[in-house]
Tab-separated table of C-alpha atoms in Angstrom:
chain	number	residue	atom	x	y	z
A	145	UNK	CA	105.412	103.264	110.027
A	146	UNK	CA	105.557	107.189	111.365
A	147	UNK	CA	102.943	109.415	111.411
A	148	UNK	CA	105.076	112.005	110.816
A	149	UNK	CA	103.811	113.606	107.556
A	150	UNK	CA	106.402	116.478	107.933
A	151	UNK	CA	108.825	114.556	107.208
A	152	UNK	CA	108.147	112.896	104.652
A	153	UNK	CA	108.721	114.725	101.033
A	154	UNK	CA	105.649	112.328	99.845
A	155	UNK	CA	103.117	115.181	100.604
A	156	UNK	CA	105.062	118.131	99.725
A	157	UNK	CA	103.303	120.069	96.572
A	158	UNK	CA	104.936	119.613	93.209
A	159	UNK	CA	104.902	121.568	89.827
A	160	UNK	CA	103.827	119.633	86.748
A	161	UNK	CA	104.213	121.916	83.254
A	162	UNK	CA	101.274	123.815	83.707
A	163	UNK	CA	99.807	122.105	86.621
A	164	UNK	CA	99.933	122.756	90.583
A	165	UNK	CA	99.997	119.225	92.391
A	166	UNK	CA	98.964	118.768	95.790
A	167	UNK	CA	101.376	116.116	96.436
A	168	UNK	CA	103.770	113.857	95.262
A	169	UNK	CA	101.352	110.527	94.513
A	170	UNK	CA	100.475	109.778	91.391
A	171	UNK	CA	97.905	107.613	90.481
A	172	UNK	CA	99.243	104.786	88.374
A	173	UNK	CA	97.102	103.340	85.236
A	174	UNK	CA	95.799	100.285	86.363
A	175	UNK	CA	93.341	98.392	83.947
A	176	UNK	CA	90.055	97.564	84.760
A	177	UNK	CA	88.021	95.947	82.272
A	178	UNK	CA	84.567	98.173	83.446
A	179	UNK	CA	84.396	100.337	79.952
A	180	UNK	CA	81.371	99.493	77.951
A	181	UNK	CA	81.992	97.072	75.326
A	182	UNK	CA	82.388	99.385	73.278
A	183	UNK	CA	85.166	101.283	74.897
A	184	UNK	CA	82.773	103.840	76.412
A	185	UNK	CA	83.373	105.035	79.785
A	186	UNK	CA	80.636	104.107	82.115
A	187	UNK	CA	79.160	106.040	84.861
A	188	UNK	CA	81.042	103.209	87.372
A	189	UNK	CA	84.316	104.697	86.172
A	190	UNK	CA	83.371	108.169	87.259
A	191	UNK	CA	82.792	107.209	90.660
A	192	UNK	CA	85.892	104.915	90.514
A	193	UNK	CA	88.823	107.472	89.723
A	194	UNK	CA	86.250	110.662	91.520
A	195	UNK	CA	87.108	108.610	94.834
A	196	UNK	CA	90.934	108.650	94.226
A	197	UNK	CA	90.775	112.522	93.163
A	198	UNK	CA	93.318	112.947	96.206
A	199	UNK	CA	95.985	111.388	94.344
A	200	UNK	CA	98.575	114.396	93.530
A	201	UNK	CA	97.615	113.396	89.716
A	202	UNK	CA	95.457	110.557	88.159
A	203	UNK	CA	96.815	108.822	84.795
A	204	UNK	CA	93.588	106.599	83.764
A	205	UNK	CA	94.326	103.310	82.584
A	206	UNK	CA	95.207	102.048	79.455
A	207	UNK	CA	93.002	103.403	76.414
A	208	UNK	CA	93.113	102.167	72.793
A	209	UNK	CA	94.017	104.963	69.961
A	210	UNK	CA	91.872	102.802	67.525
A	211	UNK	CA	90.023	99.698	66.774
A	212	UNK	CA	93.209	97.349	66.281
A	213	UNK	CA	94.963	98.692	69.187
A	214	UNK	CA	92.578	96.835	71.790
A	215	UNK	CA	93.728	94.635	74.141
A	216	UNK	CA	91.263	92.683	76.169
A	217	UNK	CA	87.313	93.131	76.284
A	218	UNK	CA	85.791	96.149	78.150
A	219	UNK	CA	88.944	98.157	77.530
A	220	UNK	CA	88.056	101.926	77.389
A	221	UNK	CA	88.862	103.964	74.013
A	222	UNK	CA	89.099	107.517	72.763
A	223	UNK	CA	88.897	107.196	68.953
A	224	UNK	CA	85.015	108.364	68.712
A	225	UNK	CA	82.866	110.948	69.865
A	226	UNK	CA	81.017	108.733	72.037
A	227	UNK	CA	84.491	107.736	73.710
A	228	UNK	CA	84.766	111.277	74.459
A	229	UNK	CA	81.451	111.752	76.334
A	230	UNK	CA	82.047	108.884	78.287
A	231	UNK	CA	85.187	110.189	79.340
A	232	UNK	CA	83.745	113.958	80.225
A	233	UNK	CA	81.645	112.156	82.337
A	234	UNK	CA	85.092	110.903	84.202
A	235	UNK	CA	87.229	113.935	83.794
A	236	UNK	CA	84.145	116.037	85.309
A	237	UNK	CA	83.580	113.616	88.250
A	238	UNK	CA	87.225	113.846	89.384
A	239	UNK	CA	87.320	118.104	88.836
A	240	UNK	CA	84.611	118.305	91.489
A	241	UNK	CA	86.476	116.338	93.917
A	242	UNK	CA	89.240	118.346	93.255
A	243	UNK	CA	91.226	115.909	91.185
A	244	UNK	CA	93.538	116.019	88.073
A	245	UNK	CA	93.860	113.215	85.468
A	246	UNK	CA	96.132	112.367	82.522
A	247	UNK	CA	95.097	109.102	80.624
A	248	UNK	CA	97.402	106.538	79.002
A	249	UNK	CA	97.072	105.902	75.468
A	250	UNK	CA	98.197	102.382	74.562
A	251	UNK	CA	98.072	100.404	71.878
A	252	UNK	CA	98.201	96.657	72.432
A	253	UNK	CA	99.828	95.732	69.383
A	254	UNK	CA	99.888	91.879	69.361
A	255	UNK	CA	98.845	91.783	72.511
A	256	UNK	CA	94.904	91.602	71.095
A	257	UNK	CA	92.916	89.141	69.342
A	258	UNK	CA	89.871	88.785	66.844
A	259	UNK	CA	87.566	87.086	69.386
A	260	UNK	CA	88.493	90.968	71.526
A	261	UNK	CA	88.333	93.631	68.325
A	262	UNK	CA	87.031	91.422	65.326
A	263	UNK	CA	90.592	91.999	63.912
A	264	UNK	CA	93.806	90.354	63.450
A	265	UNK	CA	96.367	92.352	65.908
A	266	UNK	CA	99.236	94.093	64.247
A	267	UNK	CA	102.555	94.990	64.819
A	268	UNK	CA	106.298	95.291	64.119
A	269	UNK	CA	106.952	91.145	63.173
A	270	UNK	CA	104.643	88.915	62.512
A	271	UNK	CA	105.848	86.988	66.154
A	272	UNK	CA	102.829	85.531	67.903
A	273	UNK	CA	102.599	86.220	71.777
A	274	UNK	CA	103.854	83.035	73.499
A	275	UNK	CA	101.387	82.394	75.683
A	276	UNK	CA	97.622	82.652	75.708
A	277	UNK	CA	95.631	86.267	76.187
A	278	UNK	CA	92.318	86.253	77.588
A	279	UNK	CA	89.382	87.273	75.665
A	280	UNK	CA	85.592	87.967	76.555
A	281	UNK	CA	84.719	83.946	75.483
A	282	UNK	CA	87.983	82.768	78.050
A	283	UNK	CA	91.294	82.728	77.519
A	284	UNK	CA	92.632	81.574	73.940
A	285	UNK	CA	95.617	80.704	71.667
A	286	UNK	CA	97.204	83.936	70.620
A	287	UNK	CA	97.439	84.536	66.764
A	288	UNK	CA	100.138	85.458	64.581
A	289	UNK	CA	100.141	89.497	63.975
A	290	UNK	CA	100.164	91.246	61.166
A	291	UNK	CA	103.033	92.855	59.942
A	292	UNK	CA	102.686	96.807	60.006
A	293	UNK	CA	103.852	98.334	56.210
A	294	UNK	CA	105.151	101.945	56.830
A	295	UNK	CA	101.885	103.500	55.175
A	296	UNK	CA	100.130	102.014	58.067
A	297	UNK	CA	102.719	102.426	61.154
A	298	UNK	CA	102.337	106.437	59.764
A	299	UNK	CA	98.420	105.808	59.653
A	300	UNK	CA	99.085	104.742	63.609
A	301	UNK	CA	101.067	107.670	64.157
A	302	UNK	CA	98.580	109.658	63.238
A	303	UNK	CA	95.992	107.512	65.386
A	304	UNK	CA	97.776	108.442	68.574
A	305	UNK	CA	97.780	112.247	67.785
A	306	UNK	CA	94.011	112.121	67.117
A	307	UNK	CA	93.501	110.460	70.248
A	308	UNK	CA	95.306	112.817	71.739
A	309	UNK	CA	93.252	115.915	70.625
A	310	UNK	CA	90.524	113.882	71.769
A	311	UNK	CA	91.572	113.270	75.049
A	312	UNK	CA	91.592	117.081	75.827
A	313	UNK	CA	88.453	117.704	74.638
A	314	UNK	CA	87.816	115.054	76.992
A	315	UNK	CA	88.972	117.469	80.031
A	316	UNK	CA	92.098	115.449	80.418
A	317	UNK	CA	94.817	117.884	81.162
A	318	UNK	CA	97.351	115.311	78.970
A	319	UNK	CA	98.097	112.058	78.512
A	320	UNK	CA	100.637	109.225	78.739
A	321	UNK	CA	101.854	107.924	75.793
A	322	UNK	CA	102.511	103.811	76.785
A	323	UNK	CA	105.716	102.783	75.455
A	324	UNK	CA	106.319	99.690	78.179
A	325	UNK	CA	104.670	96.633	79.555
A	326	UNK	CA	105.072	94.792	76.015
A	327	UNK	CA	102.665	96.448	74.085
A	328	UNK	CA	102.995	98.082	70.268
A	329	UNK	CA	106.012	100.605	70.838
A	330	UNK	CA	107.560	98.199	73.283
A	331	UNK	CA	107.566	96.142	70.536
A	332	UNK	CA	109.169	97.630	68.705
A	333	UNK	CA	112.016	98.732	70.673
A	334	UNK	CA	112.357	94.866	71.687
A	335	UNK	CA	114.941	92.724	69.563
A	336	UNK	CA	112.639	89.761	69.442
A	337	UNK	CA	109.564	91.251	68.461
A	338	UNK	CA	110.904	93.256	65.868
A	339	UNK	CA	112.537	91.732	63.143
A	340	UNK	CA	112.266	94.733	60.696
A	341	UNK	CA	115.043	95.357	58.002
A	342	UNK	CA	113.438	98.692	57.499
A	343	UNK	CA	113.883	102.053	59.130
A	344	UNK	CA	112.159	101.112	61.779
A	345	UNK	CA	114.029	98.014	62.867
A	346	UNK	CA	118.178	96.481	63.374
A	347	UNK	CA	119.728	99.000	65.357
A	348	UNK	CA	118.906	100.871	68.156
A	349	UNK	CA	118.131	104.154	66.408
A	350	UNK	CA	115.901	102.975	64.491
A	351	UNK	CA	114.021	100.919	66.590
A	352	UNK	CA	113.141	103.586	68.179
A	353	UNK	CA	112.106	105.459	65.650
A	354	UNK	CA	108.588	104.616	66.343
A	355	UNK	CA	108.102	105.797	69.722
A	356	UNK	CA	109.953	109.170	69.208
A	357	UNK	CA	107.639	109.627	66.088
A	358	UNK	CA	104.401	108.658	67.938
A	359	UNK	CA	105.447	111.173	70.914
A	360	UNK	CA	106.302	114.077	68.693
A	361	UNK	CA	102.727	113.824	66.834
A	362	UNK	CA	101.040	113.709	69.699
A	363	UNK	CA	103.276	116.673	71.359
A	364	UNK	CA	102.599	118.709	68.117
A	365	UNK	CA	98.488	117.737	68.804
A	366	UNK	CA	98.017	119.081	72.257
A	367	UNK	CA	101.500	120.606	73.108
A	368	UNK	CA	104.421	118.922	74.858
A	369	UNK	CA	103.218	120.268	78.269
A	370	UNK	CA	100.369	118.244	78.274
A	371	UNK	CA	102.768	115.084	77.152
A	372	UNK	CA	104.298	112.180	79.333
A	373	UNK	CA	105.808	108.590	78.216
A	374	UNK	CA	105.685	105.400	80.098
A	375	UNK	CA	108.720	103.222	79.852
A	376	UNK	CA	109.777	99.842	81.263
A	377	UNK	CA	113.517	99.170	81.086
A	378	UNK	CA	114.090	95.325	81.347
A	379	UNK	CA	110.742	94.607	82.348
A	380	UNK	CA	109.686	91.164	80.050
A	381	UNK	CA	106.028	91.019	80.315
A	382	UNK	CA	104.002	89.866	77.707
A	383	UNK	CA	106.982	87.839	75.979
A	384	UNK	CA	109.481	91.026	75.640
A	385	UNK	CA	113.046	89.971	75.490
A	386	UNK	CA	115.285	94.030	74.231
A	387	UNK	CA	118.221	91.948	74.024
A	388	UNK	CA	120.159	95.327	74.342
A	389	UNK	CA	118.472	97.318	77.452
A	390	UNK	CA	121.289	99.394	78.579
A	391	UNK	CA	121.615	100.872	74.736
A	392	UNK	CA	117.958	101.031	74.485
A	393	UNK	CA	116.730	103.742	76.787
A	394	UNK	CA	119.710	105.701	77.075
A	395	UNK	CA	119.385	106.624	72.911
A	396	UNK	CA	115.736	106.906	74.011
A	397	UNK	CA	115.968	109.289	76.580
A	398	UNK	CA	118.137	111.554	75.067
A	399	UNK	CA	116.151	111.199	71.425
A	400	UNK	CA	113.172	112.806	73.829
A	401	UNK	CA	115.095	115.027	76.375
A	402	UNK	CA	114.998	117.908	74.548
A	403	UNK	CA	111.177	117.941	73.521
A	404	UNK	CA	109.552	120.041	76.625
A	405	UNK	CA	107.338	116.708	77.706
A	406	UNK	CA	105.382	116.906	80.911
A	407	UNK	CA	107.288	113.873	82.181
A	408	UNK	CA	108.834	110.810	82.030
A	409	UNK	CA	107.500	107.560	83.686
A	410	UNK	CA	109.692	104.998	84.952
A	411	UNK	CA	108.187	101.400	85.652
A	412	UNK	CA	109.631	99.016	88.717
A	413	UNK	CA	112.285	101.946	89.470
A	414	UNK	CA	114.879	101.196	91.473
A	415	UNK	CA	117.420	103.800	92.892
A	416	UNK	CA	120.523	101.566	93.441
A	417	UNK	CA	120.203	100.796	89.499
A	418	UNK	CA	122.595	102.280	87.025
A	419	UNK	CA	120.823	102.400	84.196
A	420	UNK	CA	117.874	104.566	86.382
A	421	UNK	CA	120.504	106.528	87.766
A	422	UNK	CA	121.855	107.261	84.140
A	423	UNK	CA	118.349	107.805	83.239
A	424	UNK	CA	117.863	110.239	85.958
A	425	UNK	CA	120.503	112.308	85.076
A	426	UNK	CA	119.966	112.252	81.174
A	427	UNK	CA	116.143	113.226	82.072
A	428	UNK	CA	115.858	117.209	82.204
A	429	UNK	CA	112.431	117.289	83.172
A	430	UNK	CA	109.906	115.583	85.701
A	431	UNK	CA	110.358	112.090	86.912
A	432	UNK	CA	107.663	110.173	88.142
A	433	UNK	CA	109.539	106.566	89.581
A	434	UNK	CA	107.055	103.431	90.247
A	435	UNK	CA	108.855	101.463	92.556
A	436	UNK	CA	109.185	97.763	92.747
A	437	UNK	CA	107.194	96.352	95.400
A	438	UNK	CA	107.142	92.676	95.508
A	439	UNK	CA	104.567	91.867	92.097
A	440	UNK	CA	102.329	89.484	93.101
A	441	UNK	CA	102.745	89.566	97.072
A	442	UNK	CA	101.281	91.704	99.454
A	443	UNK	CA	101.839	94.970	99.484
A	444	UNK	CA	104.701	96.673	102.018
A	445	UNK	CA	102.886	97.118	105.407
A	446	UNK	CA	103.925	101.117	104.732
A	447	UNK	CA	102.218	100.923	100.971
A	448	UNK	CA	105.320	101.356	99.802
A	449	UNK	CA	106.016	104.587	101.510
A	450	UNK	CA	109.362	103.976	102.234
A	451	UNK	CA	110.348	102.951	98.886
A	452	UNK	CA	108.660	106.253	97.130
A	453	UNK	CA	110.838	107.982	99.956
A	454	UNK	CA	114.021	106.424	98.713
A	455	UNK	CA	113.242	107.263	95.095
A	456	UNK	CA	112.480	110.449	95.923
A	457	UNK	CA	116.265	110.786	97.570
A	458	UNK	CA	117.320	109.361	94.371
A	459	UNK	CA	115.669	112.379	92.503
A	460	UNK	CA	112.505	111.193	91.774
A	461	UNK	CA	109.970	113.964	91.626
A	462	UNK	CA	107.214	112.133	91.518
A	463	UNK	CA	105.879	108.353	92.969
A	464	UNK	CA	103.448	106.304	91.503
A	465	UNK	CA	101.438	103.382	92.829
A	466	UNK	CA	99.391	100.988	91.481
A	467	UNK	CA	97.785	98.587	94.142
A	468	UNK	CA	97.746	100.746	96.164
A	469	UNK	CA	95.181	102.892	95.143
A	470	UNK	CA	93.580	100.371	93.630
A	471	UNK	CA	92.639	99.171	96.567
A	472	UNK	CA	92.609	102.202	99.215
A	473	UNK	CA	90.417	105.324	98.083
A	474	UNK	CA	91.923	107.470	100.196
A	475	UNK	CA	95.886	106.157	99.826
A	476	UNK	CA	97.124	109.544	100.832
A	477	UNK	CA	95.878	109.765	103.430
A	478	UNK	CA	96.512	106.405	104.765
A	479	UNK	CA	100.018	107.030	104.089
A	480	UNK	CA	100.272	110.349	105.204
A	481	UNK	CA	98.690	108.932	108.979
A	482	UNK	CA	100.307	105.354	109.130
A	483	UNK	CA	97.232	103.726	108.894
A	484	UNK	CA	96.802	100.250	108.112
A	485	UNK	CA	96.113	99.751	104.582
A	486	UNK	CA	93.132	97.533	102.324
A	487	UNK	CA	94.290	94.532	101.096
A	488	UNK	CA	94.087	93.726	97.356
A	489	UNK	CA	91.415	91.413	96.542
A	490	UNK	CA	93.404	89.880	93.560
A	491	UNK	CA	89.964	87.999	91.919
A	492	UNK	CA	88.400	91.630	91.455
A	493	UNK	CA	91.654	93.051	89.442
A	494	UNK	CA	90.482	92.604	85.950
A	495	UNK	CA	87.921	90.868	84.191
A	496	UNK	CA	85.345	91.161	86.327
A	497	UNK	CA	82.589	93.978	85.731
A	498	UNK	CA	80.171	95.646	88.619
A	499	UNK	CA	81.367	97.402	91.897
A	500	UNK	CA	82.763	94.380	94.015
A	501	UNK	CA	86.501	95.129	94.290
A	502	UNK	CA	86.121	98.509	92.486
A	503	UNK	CA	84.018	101.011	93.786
A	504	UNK	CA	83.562	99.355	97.382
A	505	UNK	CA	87.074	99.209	98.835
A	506	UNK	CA	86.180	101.026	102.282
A	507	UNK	CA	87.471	104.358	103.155
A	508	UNK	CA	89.216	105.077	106.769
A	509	UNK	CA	86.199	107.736	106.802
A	510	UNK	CA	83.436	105.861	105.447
A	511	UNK	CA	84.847	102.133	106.609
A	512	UNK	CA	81.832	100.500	105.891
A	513	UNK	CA	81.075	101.441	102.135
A	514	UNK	CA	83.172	103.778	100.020
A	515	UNK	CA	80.873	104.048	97.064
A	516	UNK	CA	79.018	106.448	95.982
């Protein structure tokens, strides 16, 4: 590793719409089951993201639009006022450290169950998950969904917008619409979980349909400025199988290039790829790249440093980690001094509440106890 920040383009300042970024490291959303059961934001969470307000920008972690969209238990939400209090709380915490924070709105799709929301998940197809999805009571079989009808995909539509609106009165300065990972607008961009006959499935344009609609309501809402989407070309979590990638995102990309959107966000980026490289140059505005770095191993001895660096070269303007500031507070400036970094205590990732593997990750300055 060098500790040579100068020359590294990592900690340069960057330019996002509106905002004025410190440097180059985003934040990646990273869910941590610690919201209220209720999908409040709890006072833990505050303290949480407040200790990683040195990111460049913050993009909170997955948050449900509405009741059906949830996911897994203690998954935060933004689709009542009490949602919205709980996230002030957040929003405020990380402006006094001097942070900045998007949040991702995501809707799980079938990717939920009853035993989670008390409803049966919907989506695209009625085609099951294929494996089992952990709920507060353990993990469990997952259920058939419930085909969406087109008065209730535009009902959905709608749901993203309002949470949208609702995230700025929040005091986010945008959000992240999630269209990866395997969740609802994956879905329906992926051959096998959409088996529509509709507008909204068979070919390409109008499977994505969905996604363009869901990121023009919510650009109308708060303004395209405050508006970034999350995509994962290839990536087959959660059971997705496109079928037809390399068709996919490049009728994507250009149905949204021209919309004045904040950003796009590329999952397990890699520079040497064609079909990022076509992305890259199809993309007109700001590119945040989160690079592959060995899922499920250790992290890079460099936190990944070197591989931001690369994407960067590629044209990258922005690099986001995950793990990494998961489990080191103060990432930047780890990275920016060589220093050696936390390691990821994997049993504290998700379903477990309290501070142990959250809030207590030491801090090079405070190495006994980073919590507040």
């Amino acid at each position: 590793m060098t500790n040579n920040a100068g020359a590294s383009r990592l900690f340069e300042s960057a330019g996002l719409g509106p905002l004025s970024l410190p440097n180059r490291l985003v934040m990646a959303p990273l869910t941590r089951n610690r919201a209220a059961d209720d999908g409040v934001p709890t006072p833990l969470m505050a303290t949480y993201y407040a200790q990683r307000a040195s990111a460049g920008l913050i993009i909170a972690e997955a948050t449900t639009p509405n009741a059906v969209g949830q996911t897994y238990a203690d998954i935060p939400a933004l689709h009542t006022s009490d949602h919205v209090a709980g996230w002030r709380r957040v929003t405020d915490a990380v402006r006094e450290a001097g942070g900045r924070m998007f949040v991702q709105l995501q809707h799980g799709g079938r990717v939920g169950h009853p035993d989670t929301s008390g409803l049966v998940p919907v989506a695209p197809s009625p085609v099951a998950l294929p494996e089992e999805i952990h709920t507060a009571g353990g993990r469990r079989a997952s259920v058939v969904p419930r085909e969406l009808t087109v008065d209730e995909i535009r009902s959905t539509v709608a749901d993203f917008a309002a949470a949208a609106r609702r995230a700025v009165d929040a005091g986010f300065e945008g959000v992240e619409v999630h269209a990866a990972n395997g969740y609802l607008i994956h879905q329906f961009l992926a051959k096998n979980t959409n088996l529509r006959t509709d507008t909204y499935g068979g070919t390409v344009a109008h499977r994505i349909r969905f996604a363009v609609e869901v990121v023009q309501a919510v650009a109308d809402a708060i303004g395209p400025e405050r508006v970034g989407v999350r995509i994962s070309p290839g990536v087959g979590v959660n059971g997705i199988e496109e079928g037809d990638t390399d068709s996919i995102y490049p009728a994507l990309v250009a149905a949204l290039a021209d919309r004045g959107l904040a950003y796009l966000h590329v999952v397990f980026a890699d520079p040497e790829q064609p079909l990022f490289q076509q992305i890259r140059k199809a993309w007109p505005g700001a590119l945040i790249a989160n690079p592959v770095l060995g899922w499920g191993g250790p992290l890079p001895a460099d936190g990944g440093r070197e591989a931001g660096e690369r994407l960067l070269a590629a044209g990258a303007d922005l690099i986001s980690f995950g793990r990494g500031f998961l489990a080191n507070p103060d990432l930047v400036e780890r990275l920016r001094r060589g220093a050696p970094l936390n390691a990821v205590r994997d049993e504290y990732l998700m379903y477990t509440g309290g501070e142990t593997g959250y809030t207590d990750y030491p801090t090079l300055r405070a190495p006994a106890l980073a919590s507040a």
